[in-house]
PDB file of N, CA, C, O and CB in Angstrom:
ATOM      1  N   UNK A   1       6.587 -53.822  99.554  1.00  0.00           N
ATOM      2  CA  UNK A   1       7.951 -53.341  99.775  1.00  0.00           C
ATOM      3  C   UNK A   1       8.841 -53.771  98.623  1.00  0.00           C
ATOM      4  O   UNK A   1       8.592 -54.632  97.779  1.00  0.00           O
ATOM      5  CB  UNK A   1       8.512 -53.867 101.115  1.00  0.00           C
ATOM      6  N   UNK A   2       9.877 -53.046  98.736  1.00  0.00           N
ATOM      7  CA  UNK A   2      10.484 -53.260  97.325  1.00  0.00           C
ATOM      8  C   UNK A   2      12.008 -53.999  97.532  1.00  0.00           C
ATOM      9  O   UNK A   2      12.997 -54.071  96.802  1.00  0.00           O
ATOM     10  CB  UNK A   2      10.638 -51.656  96.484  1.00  0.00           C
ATOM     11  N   UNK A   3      11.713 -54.484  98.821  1.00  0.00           N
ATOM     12  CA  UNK A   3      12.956 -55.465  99.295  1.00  0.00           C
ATOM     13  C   UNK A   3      14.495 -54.183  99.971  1.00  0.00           C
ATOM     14  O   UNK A   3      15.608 -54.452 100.423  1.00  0.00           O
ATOM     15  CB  UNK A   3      13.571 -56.649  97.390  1.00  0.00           C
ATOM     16  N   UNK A   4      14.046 -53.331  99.812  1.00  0.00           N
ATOM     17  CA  UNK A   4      15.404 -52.698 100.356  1.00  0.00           C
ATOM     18  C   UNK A   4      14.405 -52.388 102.257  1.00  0.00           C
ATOM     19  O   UNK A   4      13.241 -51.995 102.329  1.00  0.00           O
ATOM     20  CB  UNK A   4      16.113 -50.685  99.024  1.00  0.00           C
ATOM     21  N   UNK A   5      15.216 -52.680 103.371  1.00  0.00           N
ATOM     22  CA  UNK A   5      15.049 -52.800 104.323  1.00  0.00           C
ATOM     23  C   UNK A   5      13.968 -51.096 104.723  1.00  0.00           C
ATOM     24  O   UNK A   5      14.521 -50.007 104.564  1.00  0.00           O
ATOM     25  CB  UNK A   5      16.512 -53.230 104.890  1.00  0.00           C
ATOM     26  N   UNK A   6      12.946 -51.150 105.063  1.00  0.00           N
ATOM     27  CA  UNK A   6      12.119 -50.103 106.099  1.00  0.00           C
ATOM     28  C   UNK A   6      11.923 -49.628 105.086  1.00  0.00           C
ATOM     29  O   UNK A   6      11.365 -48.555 105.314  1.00  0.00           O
ATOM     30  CB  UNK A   6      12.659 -49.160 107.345  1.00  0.00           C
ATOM     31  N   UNK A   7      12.112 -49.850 103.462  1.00  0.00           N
ATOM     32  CA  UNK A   7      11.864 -48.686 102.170  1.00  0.00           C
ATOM     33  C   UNK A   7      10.450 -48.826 101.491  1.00  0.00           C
ATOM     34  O   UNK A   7      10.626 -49.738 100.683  1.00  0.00           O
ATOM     35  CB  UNK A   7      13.053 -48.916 100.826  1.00  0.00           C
ATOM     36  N   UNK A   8       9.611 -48.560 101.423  1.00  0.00           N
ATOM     37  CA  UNK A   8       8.239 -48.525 100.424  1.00  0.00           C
ATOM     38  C   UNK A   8       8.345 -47.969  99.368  1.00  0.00           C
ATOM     39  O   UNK A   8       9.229 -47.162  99.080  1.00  0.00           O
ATOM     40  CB  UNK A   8       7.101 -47.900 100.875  1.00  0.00           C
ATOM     41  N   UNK A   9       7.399 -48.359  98.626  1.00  0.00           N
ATOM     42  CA  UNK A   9       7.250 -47.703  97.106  1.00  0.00           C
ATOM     43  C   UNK A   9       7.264 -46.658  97.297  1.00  0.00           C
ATOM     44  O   UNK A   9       6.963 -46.328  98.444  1.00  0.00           O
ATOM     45  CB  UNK A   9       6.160 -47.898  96.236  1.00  0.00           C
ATOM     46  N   UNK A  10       7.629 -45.517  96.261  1.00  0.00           N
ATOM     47  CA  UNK A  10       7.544 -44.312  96.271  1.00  0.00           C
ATOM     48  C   UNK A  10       8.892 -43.430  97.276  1.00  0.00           C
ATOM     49  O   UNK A  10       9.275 -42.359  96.805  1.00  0.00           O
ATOM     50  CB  UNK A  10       6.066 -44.162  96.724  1.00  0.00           C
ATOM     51  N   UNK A  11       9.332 -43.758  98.172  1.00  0.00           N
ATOM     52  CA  UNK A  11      10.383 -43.761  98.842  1.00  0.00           C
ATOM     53  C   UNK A  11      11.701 -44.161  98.696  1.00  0.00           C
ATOM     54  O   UNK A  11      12.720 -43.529  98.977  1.00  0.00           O
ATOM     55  CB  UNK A  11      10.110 -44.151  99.544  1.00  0.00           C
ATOM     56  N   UNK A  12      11.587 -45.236  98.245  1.00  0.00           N
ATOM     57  CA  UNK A  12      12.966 -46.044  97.806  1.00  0.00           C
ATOM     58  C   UNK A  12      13.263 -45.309  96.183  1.00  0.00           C
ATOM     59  O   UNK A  12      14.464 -45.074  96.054  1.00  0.00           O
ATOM     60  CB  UNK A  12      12.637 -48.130  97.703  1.00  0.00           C
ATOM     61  N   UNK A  13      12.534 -44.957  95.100  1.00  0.00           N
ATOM     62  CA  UNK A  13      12.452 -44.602  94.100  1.00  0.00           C
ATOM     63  C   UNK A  13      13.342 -45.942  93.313  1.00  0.00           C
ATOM     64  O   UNK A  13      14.490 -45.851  92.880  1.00  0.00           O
ATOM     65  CB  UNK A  13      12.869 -43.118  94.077  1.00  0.00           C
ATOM     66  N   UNK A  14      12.423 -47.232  93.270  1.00  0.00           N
ATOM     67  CA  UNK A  14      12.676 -48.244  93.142  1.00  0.00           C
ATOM     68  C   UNK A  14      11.942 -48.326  91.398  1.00  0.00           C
ATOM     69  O   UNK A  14      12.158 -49.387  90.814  1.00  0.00           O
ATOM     70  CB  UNK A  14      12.193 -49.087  94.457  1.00  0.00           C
ATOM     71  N   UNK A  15      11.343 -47.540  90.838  1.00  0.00           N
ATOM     72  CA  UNK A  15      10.672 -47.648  89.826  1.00  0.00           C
ATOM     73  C   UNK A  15       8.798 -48.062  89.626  1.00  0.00           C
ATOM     74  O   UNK A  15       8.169 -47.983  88.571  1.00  0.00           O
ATOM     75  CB  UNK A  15      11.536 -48.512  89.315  1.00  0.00           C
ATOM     76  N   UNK A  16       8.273 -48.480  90.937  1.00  0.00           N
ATOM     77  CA  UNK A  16       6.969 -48.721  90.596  1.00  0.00           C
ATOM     78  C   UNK A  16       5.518 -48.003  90.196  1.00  0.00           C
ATOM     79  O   UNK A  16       4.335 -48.343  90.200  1.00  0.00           O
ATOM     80  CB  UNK A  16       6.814 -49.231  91.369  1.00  0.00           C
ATOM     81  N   UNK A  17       6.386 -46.660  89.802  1.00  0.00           N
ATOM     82  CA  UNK A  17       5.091 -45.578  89.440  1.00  0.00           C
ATOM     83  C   UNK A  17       5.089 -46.081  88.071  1.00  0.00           C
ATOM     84  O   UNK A  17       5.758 -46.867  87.400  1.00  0.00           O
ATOM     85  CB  UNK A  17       5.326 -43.658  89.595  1.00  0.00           C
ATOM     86  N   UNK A  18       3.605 -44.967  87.849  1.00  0.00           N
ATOM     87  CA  UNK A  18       3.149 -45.660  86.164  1.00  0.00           C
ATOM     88  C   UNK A  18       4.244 -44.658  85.248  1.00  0.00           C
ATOM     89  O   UNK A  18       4.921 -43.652  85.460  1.00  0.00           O
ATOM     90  CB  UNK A  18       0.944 -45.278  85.525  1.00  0.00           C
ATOM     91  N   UNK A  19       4.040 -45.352  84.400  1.00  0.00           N
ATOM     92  CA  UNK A  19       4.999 -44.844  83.111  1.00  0.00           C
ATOM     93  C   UNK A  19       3.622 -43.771  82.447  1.00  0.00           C
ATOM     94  O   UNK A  19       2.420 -43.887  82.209  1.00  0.00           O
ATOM     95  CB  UNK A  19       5.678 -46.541  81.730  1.00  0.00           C
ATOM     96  N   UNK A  20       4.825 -42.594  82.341  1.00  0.00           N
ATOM     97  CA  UNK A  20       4.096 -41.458  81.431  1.00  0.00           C
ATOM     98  C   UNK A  20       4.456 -41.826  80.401  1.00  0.00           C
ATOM     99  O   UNK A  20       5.610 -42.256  80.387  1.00  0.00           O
ATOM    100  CB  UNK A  20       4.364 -39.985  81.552  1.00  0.00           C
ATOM    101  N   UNK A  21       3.640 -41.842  79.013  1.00  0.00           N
ATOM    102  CA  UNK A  21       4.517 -41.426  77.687  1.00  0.00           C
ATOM    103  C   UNK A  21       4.622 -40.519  77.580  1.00  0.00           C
ATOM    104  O   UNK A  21       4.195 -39.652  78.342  1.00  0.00           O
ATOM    105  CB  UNK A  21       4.282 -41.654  76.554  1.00  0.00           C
ATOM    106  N   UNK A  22       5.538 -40.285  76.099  1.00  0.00           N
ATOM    107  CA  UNK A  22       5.634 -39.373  75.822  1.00  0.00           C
ATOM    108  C   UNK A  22       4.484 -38.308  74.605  1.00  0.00           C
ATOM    109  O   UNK A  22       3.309 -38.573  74.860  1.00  0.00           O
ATOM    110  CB  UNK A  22       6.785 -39.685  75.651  1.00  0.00           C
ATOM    111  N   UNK A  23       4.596 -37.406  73.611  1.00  0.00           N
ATOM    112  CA  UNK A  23       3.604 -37.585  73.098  1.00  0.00           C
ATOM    113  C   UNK A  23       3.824 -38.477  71.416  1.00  0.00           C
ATOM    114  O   UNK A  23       2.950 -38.877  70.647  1.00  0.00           O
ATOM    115  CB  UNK A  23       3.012 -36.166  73.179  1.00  0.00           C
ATOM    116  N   UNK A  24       5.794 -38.573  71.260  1.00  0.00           N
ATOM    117  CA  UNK A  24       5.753 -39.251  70.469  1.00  0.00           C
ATOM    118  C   UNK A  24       5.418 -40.944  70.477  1.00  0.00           C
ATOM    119  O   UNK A  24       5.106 -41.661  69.526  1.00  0.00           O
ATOM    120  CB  UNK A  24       6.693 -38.875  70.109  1.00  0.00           C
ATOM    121  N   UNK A  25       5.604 -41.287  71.905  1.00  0.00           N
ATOM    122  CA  UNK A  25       5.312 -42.633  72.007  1.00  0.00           C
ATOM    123  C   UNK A  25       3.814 -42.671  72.157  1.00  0.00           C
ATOM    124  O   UNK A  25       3.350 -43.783  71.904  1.00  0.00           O
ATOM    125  CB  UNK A  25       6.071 -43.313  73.154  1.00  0.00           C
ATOM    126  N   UNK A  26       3.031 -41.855  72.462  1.00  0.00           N
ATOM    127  CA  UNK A  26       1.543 -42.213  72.138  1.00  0.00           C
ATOM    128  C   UNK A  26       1.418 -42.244  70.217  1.00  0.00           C
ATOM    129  O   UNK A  26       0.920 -43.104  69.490  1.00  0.00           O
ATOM    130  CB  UNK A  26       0.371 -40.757  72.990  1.00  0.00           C
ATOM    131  N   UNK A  27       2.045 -41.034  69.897  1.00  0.00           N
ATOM    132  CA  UNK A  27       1.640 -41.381  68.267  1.00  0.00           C
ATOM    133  C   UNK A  27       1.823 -42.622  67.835  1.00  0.00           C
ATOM    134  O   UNK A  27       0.980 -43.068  67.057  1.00  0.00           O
ATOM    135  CB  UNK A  27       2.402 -40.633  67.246  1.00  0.00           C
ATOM    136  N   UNK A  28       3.017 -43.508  68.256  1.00  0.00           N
ATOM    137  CA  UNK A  28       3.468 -44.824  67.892  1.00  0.00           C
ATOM    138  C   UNK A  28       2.701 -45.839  68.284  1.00  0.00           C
ATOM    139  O   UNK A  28       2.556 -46.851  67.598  1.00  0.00           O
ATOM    140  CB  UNK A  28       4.654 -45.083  68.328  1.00  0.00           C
ATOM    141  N   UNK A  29       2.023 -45.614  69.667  1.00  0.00           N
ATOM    142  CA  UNK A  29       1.094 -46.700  70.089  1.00  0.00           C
ATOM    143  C   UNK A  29      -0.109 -46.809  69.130  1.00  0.00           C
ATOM    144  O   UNK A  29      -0.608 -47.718  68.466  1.00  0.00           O
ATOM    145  CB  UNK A  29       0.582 -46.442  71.550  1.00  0.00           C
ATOM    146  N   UNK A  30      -0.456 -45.027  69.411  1.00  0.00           N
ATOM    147  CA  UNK A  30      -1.617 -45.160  67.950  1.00  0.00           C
ATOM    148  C   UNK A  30      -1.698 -46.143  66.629  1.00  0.00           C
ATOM    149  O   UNK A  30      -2.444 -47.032  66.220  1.00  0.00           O
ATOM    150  CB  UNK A  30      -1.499 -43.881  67.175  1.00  0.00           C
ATOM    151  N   UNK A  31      -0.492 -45.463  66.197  1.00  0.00           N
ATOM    152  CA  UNK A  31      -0.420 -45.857  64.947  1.00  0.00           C
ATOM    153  C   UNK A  31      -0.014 -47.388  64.791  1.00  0.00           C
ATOM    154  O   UNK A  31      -0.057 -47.776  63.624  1.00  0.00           O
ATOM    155  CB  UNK A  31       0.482 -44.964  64.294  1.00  0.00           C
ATOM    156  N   UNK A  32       0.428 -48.474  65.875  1.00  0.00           N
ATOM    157  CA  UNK A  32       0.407 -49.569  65.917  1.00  0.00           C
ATOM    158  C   UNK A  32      -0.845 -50.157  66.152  1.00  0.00           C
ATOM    159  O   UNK A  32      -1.066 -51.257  65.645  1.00  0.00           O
ATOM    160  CB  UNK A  32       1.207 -49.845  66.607  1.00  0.00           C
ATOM    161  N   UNK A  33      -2.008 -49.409  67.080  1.00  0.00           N
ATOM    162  CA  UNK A  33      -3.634 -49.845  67.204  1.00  0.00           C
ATOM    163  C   UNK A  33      -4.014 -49.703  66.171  1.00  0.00           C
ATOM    164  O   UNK A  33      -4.714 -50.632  65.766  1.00  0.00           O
ATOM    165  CB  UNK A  33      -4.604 -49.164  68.064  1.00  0.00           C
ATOM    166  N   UNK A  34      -3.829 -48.744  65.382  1.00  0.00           N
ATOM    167  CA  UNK A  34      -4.720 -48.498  63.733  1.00  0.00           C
ATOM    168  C   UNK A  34      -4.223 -49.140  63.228  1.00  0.00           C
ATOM    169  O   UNK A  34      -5.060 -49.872  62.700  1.00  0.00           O
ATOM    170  CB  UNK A  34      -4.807 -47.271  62.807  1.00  0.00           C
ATOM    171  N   UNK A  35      -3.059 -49.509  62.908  1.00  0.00           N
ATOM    172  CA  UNK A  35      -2.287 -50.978  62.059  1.00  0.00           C
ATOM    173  C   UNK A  35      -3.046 -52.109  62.766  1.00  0.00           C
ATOM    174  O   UNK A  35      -3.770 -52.657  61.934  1.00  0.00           O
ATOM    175  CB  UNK A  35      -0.274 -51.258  62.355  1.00  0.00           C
ATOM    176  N   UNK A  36      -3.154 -52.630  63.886  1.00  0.00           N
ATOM    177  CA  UNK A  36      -4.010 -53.847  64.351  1.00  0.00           C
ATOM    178  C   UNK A  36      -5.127 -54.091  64.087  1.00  0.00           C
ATOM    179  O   UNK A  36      -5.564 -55.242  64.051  1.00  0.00           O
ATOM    180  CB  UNK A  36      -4.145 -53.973  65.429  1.00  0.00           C
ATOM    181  N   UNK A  37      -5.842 -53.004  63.839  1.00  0.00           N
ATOM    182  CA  UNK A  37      -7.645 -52.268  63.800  1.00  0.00           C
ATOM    183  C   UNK A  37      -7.749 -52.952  62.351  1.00  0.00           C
ATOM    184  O   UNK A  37      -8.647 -53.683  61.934  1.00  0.00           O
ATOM    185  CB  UNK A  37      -7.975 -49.962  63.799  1.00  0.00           C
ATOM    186  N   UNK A  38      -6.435 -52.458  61.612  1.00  0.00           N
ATOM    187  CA  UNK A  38      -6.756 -53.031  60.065  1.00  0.00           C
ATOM    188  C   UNK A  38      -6.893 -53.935  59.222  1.00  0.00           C
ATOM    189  O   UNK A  38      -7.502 -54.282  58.210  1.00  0.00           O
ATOM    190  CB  UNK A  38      -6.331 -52.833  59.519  1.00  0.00           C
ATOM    191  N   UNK A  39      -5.869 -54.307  60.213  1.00  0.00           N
ATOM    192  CA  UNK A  39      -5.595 -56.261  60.104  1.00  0.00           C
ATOM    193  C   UNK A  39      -7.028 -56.945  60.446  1.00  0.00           C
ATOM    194  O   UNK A  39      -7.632 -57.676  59.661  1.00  0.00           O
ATOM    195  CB  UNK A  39      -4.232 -57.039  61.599  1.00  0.00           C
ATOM    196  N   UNK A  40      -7.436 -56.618  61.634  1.00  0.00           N
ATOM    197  CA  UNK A  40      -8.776 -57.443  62.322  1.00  0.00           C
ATOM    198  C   UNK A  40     -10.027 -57.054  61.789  1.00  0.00           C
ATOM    199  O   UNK A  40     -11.083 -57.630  62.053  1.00  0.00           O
ATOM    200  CB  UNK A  40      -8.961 -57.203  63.905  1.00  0.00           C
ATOM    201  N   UNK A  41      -9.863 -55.681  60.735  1.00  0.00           N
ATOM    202  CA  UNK A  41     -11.044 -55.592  59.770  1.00  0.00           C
ATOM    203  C   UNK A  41     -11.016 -56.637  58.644  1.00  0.00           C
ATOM    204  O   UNK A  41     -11.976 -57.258  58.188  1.00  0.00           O
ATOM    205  CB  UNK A  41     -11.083 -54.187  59.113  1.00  0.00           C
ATOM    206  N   UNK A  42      -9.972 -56.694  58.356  1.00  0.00           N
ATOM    207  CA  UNK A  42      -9.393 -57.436  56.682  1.00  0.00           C
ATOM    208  C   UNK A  42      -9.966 -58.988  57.137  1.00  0.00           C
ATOM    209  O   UNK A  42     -10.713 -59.606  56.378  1.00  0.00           O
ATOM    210  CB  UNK A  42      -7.044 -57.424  56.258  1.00  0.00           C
ATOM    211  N   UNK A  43      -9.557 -59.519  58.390  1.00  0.00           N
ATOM    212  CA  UNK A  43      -9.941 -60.758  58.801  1.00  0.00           C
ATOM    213  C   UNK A  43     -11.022 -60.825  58.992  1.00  0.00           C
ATOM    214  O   UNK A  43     -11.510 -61.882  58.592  1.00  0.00           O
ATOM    215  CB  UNK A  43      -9.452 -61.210  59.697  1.00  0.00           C
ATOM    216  N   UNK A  44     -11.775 -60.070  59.504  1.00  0.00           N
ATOM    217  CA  UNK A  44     -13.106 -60.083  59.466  1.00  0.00           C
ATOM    218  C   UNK A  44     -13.784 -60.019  57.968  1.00  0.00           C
ATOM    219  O   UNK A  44     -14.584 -60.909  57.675  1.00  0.00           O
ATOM    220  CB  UNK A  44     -13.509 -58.978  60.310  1.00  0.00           C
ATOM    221  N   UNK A  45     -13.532 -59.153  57.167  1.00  0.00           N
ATOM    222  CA  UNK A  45     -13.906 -59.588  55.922  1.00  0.00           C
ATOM    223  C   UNK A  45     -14.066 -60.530  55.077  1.00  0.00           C
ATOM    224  O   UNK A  45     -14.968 -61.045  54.417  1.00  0.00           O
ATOM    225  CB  UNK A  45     -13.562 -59.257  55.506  1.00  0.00           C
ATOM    226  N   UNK A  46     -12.192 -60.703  55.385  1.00  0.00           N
ATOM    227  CA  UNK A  46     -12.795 -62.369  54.795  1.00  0.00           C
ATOM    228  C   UNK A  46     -13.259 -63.390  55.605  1.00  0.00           C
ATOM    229  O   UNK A  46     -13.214 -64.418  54.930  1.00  0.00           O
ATOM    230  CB  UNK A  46     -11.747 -63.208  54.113  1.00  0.00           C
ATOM    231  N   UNK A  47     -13.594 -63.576  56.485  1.00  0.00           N
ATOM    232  CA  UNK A  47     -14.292 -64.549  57.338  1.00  0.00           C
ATOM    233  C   UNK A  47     -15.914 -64.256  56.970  1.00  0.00           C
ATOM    234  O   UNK A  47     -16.629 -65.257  56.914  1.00  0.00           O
ATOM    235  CB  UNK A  47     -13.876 -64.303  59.060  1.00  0.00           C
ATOM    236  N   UNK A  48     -16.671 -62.652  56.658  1.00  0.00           N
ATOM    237  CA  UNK A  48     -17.906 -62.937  56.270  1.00  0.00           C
ATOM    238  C   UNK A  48     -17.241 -63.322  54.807  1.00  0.00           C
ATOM    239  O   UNK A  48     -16.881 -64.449  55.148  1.00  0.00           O
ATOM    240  CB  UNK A  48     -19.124 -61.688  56.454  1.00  0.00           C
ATOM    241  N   UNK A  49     -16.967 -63.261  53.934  1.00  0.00           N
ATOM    242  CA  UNK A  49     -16.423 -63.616  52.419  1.00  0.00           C
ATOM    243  C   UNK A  49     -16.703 -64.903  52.415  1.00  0.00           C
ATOM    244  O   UNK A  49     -17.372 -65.555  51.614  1.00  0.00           O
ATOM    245  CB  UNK A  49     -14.829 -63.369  52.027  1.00  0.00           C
ATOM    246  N   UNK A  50     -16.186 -65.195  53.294  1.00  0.00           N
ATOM    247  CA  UNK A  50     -16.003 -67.130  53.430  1.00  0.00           C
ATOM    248  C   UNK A  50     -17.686 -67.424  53.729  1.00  0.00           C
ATOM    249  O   UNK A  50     -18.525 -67.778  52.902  1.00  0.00           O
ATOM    250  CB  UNK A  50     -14.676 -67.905  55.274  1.00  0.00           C
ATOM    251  N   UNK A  51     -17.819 -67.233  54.758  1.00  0.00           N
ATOM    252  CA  UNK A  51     -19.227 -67.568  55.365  1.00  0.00           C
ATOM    253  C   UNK A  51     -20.366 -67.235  54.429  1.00  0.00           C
ATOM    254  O   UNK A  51     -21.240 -68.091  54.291  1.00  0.00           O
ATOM    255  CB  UNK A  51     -19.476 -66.769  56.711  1.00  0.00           C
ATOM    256  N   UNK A  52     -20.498 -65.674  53.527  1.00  0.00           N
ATOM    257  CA  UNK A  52     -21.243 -65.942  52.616  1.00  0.00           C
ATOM    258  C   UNK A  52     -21.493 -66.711  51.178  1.00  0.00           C
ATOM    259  O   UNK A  52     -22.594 -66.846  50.643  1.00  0.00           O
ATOM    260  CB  UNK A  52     -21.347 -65.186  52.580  1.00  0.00           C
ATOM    261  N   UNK A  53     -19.955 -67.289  50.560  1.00  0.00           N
ATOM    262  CA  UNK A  53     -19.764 -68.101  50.180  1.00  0.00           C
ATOM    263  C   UNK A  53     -20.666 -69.427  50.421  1.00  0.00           C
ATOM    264  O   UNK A  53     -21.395 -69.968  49.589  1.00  0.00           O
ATOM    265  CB  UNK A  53     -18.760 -68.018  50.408  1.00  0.00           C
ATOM    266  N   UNK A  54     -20.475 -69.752  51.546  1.00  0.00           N
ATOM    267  CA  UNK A  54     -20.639 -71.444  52.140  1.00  0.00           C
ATOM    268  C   UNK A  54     -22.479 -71.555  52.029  1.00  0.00           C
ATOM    269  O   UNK A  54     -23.029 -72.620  52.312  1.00  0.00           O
ATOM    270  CB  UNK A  54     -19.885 -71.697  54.340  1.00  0.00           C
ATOM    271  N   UNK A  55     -23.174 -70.503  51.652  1.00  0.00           N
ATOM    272  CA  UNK A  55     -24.632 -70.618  52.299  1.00  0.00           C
ATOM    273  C   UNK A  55     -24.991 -71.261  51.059  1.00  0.00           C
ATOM    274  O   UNK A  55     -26.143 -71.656  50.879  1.00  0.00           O
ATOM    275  CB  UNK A  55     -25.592 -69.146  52.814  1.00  0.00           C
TER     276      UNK A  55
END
């Protein structure tokens, strides 16, 4: 319940449905995962860089 008296989700229109995006906010999510994707390749690189170094 969403605290307003005898009201349930979906009824009260209290906000607890899922969020649609939009299709520009999916491009943005994208393009913030492929920015992350790139970073955690680069780190990974140099972490084997390092590691083949050390042998």
């Amino acid at each position: 319940m969403c605290g307003i008296k005898n009201m349930h989700h979906g009824q009260c229109d209290c906000g607890s449905g899922r969020k649609l995006f939009t299709k520009e906010e999916k491009i943005e999510k994208l393009k913030q995962y492929q920015d992350d994707l790139e970073k955690e390749l680069e780190a990974v690189k140099e972490t084997l860089l390092e590691m083949t170094r050390e042998k």
